[in-house]
Tab-separated table of C-alpha atoms in Angstrom:
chain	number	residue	atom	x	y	z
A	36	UNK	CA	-24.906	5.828	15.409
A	37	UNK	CA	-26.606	2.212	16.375
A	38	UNK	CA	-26.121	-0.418	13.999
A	39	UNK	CA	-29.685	-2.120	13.423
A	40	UNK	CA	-28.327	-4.986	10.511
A	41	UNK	CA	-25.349	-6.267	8.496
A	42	UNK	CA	-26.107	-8.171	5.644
A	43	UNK	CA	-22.964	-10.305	3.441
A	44	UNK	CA	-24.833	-9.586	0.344
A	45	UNK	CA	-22.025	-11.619	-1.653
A	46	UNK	CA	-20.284	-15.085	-0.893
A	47	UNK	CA	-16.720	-14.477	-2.452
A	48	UNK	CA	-13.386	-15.398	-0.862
A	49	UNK	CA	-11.753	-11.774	-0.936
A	50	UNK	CA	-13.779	-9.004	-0.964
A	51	UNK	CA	-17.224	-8.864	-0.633
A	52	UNK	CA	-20.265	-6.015	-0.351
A	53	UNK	CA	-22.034	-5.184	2.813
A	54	UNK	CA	-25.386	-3.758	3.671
A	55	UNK	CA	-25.850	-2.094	7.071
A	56	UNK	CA	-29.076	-0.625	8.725
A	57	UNK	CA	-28.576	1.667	11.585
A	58	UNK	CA	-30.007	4.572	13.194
A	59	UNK	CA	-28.044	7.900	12.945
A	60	UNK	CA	-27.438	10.644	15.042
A	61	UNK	CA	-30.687	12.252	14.608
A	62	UNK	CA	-32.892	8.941	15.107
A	63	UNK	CA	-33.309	8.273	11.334
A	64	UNK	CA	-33.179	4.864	10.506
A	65	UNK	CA	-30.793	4.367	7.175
A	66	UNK	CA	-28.545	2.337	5.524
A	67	UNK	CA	-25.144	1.963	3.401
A	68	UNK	CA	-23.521	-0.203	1.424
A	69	UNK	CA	-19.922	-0.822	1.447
A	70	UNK	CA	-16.980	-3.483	0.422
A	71	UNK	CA	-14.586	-5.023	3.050
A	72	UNK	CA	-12.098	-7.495	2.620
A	73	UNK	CA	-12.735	-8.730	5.987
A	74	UNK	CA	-14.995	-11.373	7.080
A	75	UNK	CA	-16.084	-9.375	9.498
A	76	UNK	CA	-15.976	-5.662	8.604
A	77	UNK	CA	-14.071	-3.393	10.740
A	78	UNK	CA	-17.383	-1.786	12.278
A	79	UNK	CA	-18.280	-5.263	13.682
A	80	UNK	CA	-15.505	-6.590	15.275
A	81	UNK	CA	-13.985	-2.937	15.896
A	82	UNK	CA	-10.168	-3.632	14.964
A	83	UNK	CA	-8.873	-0.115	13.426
A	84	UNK	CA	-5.414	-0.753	15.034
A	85	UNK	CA	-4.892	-3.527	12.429
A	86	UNK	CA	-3.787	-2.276	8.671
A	87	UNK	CA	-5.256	-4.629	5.756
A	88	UNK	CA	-2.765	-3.344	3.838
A	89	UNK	CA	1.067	-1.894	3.309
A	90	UNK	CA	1.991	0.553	0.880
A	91	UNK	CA	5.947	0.776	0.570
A	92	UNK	CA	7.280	4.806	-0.485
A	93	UNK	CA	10.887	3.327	-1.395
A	94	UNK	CA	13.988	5.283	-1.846
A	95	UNK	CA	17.256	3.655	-3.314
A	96	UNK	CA	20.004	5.420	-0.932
A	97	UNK	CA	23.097	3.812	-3.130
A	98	UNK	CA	20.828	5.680	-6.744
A	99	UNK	CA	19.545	8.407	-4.633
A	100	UNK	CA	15.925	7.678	-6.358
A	101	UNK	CA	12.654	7.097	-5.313
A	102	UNK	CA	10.901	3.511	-6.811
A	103	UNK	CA	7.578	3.299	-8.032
A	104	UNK	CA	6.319	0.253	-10.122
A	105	UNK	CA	4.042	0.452	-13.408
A	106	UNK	CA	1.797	-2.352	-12.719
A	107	UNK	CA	-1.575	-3.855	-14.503
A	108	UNK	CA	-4.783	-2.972	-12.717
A	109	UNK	CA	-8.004	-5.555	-13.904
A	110	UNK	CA	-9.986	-2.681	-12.672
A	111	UNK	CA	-8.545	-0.182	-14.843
A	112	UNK	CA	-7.836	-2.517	-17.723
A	113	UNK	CA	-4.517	-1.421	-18.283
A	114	UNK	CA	-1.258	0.130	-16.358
A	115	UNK	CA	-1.155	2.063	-12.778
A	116	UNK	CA	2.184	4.320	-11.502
A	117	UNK	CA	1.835	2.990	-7.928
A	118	UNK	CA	4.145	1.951	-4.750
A	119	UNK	CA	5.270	-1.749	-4.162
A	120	UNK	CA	2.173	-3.133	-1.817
A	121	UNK	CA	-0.413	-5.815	-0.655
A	122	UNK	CA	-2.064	-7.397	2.501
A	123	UNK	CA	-0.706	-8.130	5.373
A	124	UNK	CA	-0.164	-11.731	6.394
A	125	UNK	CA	-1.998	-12.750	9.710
A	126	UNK	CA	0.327	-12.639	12.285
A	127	UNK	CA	3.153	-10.250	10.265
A	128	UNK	CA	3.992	-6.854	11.187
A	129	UNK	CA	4.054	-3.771	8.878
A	130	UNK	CA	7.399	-3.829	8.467
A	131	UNK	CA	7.451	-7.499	7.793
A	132	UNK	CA	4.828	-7.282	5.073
A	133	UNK	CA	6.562	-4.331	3.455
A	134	UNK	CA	10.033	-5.852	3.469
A	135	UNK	CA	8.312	-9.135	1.794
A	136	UNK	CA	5.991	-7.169	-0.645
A	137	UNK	CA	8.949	-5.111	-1.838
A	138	UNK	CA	10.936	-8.389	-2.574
A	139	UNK	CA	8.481	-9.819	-4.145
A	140	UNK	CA	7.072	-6.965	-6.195
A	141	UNK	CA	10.578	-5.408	-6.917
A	142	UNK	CA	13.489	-7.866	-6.032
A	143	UNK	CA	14.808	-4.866	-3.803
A	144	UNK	CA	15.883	-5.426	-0.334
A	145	UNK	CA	14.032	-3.423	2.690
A	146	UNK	CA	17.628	-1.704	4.869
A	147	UNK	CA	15.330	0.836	7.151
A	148	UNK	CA	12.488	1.761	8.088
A	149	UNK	CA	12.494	5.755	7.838
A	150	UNK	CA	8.594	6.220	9.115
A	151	UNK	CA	5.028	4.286	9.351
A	152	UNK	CA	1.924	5.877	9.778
A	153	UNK	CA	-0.877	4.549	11.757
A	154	UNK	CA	-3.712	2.688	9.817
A	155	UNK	CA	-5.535	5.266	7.340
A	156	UNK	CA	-8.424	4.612	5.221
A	157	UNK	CA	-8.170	4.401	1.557
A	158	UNK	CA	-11.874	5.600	0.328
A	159	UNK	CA	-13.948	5.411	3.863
A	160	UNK	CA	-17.183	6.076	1.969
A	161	UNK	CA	-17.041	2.869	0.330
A	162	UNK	CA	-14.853	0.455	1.728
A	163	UNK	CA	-13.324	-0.268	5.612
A	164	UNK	CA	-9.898	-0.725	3.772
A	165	UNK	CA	-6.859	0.555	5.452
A	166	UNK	CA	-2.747	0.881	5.194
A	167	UNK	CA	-0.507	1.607	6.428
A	168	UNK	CA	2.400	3.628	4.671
A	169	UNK	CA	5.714	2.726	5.263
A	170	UNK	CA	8.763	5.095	4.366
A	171	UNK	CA	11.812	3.032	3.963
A	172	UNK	CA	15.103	2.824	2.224
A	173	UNK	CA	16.249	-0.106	0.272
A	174	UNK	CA	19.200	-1.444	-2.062
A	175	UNK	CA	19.961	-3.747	-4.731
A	176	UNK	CA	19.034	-4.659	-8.244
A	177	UNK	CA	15.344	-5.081	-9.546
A	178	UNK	CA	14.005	-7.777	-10.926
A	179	UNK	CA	10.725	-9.407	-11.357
A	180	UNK	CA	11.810	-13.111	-10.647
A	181	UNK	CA	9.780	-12.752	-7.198
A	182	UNK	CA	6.370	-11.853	-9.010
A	183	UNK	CA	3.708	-13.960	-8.710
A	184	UNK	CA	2.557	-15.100	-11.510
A	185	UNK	CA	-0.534	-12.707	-11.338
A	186	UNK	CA	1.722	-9.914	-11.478
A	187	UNK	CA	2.840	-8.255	-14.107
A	188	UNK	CA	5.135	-5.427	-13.103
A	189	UNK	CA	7.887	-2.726	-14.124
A	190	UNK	CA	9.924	-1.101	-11.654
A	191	UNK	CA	10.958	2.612	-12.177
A	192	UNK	CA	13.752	4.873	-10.542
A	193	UNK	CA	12.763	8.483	-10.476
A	194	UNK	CA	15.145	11.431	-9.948
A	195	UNK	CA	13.435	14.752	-8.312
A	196	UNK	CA	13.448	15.856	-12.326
A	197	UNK	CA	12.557	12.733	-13.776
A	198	UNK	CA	9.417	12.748	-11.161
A	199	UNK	CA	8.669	16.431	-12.474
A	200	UNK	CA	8.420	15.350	-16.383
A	201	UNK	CA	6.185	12.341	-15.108
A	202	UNK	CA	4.074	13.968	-13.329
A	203	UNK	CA	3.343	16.114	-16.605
A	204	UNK	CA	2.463	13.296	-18.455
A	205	UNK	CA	-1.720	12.863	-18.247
A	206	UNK	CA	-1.785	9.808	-20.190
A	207	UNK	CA	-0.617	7.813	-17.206
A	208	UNK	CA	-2.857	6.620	-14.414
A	209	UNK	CA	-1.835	7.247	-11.150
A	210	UNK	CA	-2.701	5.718	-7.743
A	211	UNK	CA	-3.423	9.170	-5.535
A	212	UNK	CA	-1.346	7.804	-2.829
A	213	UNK	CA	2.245	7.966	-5.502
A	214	UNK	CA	0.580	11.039	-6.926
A	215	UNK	CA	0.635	12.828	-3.651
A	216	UNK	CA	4.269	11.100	-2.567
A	217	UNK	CA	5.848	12.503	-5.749
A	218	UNK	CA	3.797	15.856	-6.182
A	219	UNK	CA	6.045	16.011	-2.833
A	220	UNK	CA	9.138	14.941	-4.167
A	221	UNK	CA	8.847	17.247	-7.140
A	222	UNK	CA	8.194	20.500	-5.128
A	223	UNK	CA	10.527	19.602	-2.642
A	224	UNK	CA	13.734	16.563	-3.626
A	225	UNK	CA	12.273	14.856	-0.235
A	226	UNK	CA	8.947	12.681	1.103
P	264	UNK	CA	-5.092	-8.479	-21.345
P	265	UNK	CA	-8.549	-9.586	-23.464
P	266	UNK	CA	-12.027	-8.587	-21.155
P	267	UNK	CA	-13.896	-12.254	-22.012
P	268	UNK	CA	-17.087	-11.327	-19.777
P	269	UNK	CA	-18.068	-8.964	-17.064
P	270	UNK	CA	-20.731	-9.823	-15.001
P	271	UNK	CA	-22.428	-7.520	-12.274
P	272	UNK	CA	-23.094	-9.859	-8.727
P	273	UNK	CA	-25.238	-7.013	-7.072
P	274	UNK	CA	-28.153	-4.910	-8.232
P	275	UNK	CA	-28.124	-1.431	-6.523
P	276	UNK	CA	-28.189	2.176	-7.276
P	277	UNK	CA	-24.583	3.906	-5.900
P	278	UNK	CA	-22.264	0.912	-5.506
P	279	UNK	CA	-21.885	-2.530	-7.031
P	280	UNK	CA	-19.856	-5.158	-7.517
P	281	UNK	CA	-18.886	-7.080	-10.363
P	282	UNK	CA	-16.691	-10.175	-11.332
P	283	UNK	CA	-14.446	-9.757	-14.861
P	284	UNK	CA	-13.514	-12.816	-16.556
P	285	UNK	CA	-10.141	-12.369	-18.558
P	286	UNK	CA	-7.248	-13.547	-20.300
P	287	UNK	CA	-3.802	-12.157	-19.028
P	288	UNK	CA	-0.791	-11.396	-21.303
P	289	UNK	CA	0.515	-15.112	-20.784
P	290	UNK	CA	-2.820	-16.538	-21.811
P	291	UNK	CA	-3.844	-17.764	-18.877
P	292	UNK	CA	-8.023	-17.487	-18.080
P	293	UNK	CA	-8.349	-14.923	-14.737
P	294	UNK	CA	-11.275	-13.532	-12.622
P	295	UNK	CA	-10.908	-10.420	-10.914
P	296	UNK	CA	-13.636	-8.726	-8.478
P	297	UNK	CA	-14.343	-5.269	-7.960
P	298	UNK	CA	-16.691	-2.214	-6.629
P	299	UNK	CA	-17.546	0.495	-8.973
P	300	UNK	CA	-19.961	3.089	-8.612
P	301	UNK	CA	-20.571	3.293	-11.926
P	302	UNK	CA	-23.387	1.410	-14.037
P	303	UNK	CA	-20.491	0.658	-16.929
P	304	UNK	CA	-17.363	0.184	-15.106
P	305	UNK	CA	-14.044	2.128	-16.676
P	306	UNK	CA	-12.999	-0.854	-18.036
P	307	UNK	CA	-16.020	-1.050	-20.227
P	308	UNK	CA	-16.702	2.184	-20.954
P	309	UNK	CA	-12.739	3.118	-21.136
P	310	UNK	CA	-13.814	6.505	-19.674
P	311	UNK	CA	-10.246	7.449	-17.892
P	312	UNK	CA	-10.788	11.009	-18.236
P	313	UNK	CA	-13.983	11.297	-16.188
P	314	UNK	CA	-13.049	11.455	-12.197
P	315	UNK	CA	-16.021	10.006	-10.509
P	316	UNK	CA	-15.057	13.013	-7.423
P	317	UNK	CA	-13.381	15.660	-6.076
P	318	UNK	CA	-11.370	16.457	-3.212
P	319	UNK	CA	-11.083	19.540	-1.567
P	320	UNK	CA	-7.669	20.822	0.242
P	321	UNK	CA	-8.676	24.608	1.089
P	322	UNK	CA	-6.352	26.121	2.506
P	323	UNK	CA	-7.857	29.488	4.659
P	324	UNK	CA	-5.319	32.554	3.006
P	325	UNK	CA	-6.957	35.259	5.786
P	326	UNK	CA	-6.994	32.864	8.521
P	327	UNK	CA	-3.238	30.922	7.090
P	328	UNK	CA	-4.625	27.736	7.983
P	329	UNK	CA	-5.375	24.444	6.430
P	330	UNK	CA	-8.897	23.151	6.574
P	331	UNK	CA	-9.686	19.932	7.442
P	332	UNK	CA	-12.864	17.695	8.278
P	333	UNK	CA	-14.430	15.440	10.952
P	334	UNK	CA	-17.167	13.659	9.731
P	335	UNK	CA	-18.990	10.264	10.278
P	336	UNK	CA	-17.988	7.608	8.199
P	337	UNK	CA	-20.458	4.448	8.400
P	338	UNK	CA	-18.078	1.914	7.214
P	339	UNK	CA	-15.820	2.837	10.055
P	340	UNK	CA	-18.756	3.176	12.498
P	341	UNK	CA	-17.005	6.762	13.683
P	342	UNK	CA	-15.665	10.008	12.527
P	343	UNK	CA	-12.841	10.563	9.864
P	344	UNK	CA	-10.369	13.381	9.583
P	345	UNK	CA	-10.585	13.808	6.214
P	346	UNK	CA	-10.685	16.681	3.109
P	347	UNK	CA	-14.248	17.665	2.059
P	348	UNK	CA	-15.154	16.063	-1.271
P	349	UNK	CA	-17.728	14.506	-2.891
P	350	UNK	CA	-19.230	12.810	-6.237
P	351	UNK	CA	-19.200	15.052	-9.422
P	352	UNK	CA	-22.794	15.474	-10.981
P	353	UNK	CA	-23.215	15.265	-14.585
P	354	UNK	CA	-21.335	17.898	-16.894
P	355	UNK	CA	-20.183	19.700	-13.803
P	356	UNK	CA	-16.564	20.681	-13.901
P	357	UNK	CA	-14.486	19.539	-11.050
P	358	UNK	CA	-13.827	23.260	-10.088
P	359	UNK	CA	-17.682	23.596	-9.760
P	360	UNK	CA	-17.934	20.480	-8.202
P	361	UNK	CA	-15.461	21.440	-5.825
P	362	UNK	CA	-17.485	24.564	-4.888
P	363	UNK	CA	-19.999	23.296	-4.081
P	364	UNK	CA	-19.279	19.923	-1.938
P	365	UNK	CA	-16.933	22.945	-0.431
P	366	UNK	CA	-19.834	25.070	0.307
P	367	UNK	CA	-22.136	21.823	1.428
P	368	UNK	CA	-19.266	20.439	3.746
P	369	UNK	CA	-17.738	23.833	5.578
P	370	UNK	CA	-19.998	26.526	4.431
P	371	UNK	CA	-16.834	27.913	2.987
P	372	UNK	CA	-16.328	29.592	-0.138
P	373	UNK	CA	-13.598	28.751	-2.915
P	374	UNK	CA	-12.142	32.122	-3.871
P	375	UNK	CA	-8.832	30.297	-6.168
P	376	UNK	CA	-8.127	27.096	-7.547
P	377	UNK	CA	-4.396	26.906	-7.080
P	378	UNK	CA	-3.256	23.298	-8.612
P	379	UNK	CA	-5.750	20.286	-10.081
P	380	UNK	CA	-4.474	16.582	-10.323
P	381	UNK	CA	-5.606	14.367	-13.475
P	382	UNK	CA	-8.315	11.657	-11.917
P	383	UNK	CA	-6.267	9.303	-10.108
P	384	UNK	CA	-6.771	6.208	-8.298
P	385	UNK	CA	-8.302	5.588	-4.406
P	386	UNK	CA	-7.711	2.040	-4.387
P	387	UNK	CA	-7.167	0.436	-7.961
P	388	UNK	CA	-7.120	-3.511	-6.512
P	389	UNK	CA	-10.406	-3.088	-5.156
P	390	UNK	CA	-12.393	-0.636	-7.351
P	391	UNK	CA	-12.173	1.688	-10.553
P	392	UNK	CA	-13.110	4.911	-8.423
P	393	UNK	CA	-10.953	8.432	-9.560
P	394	UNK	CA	-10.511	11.059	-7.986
P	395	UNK	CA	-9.353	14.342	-8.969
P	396	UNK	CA	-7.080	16.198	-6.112
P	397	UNK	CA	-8.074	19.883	-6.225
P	398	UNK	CA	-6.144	22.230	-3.757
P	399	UNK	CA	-8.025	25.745	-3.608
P	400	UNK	CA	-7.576	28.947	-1.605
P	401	UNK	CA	-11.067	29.417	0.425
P	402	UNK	CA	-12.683	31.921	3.063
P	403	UNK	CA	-15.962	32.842	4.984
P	404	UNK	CA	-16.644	31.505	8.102
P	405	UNK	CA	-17.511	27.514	9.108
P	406	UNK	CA	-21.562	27.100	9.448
P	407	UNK	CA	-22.696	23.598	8.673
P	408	UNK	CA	-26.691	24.756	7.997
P	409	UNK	CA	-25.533	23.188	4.005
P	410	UNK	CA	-25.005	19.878	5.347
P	411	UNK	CA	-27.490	17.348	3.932
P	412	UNK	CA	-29.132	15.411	7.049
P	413	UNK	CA	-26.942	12.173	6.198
P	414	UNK	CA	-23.635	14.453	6.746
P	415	UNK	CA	-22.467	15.071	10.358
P	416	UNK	CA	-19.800	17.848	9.942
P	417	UNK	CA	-17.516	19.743	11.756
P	418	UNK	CA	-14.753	21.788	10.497
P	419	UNK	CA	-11.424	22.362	11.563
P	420	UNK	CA	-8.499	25.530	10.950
P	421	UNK	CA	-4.801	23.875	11.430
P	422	UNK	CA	-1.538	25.609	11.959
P	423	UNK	CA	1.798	23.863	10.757
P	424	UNK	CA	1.842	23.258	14.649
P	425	UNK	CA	-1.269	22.001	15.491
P	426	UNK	CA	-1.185	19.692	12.027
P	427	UNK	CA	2.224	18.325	14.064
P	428	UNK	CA	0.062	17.669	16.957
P	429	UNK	CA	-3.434	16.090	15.339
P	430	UNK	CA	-0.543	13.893	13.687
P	431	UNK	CA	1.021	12.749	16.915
P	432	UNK	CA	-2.638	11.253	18.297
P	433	UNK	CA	-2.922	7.844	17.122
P	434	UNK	CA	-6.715	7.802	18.372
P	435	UNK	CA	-7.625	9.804	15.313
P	436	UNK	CA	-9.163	8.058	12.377
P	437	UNK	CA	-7.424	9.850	8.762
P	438	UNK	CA	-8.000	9.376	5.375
P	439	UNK	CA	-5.018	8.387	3.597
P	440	UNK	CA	-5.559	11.336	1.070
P	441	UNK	CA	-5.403	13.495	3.605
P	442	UNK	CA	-2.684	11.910	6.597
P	443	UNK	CA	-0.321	12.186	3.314
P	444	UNK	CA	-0.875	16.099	2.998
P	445	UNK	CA	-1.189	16.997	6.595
P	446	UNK	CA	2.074	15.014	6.776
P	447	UNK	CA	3.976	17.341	3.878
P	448	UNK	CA	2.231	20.600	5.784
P	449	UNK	CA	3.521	19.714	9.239
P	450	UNK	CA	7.015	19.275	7.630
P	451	UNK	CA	7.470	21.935	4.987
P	452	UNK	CA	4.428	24.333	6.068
P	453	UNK	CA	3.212	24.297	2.219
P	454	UNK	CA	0.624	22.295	0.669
């Protein structure tokens, strides 16, 4: 592929749409449009070993359950199952982020990291976006104290059976990330 | 939260973006933005039920092997391992959808559903998109003459073992869908 164009085709702070002319494999000239919330999009300035994004799987050791939070979504005008996550801070590592992000969203405390993927891509036909996920186990008490004021979250502790009844319940929205992470847990009592 | 006024910032056919103006649950005035590829956004239309696509995991029962694919990815200006999927056309079920973006991708054909998620969430921060997670038994041999010319295609047959290995090589682009199931398979050799 040779990329012809990129066009900004919004001026927002955050997240903005893209339109990019290139020529494909077989010499056909073409384009796509796509969101990034990078200045410059990761096919410009070519930085795939850098995560936008953590996403925190979290399992309480001391309550031997794995935490998910029930947080409100603008996009889906109402309440998401998801994990604890958000952007990474320049200059923060993953594990850095995670720990803060699971503070923050949770008031749980990061003890180990148990496994981190590399950066993957959230929905590559439409956005550059990527995470990493980050397997860890935490302790202490939640509470919402930390959450912005933006925020507006719930913080569950699931049991291999508890996970089983909620995953039979199809009037709650799930992030596909937690859906796959506890279809796991379900089948099998580990991530 | 009260929707006070959504307004769309872009004007094309597949993707758009659009900035919500709302009230949160401590009365404070918001604005959120997002991508949808649909002309009424979920929040609008409140049409949770609908999955705007499917994705594939076939797993191969003659060959006992996963099937995963490499394609080109124009955000991320290279190839993707990722599951075949694709959008759902109008009153198709997500069975027959999954057929044929199957058939389109790999040249495959699905012989058994085995398990289909409710529509869940790519990247709810960033956009309203749903998928629905369909895991299917599948055989025939890989031909990619059904690709359309914007699709650049080829398929791959994993072992537990070799999943172990494509995991280990940190050059590889994956979708997060799919690093999450190739992730269970290397460790429990089930989907």
């Amino acid at each position: 592929m040779k990329i012809k164009d990129l066009r900004k085709v919004t001026n927002y702070k955050f997240l903005n749409m893209y339109e990019l002319d290139y020529t494909d494999m077989k010499g056909n000239d073409k384009s796509w449009l796509f969101a990034s919330r990078n200045l410059e999009p990761k096919c410009i300035r070519q930085t795939f070993s850098e995560a936008d994004a953590v996403v925190i799987v979290p399992f309480h050791s001391k309550l031997n359950r794995l935490v998910v939070i029930e947080e409100f979504r603008v996009p889906l005008s109402g309440y998401q199952f998801g994990f604890p996550a958000g952007l990474v801070d320049q200059g923060e590592s993953i594990a850095e982020a995670g720990r803060r992000e699971l503070k923050e969203e949770t008031g749980l405390d990061l003890t180990k990291v148990l496994k981190q993927s590399p950066p993957v891509y959230s929905t590559s036909g439409m956005t550059d976006e990527s995470v990493c996920m980050l397997y860890v186990e935490c302790e202490g008490l939640a509470d919402n104290k930390h959450n912005e004021s933006s925020e507006d979250i719930k913080t569950h502790f699931l049991s291999q059976k508890e996970t089983k009844e909620l995953l039979r319940d199809h009037s709650i929205k799930f992030d596909v990330k937690t859906w796959l992470v506890l279809s796991t847990f379900a089948q099998t009592g580990s991530l």
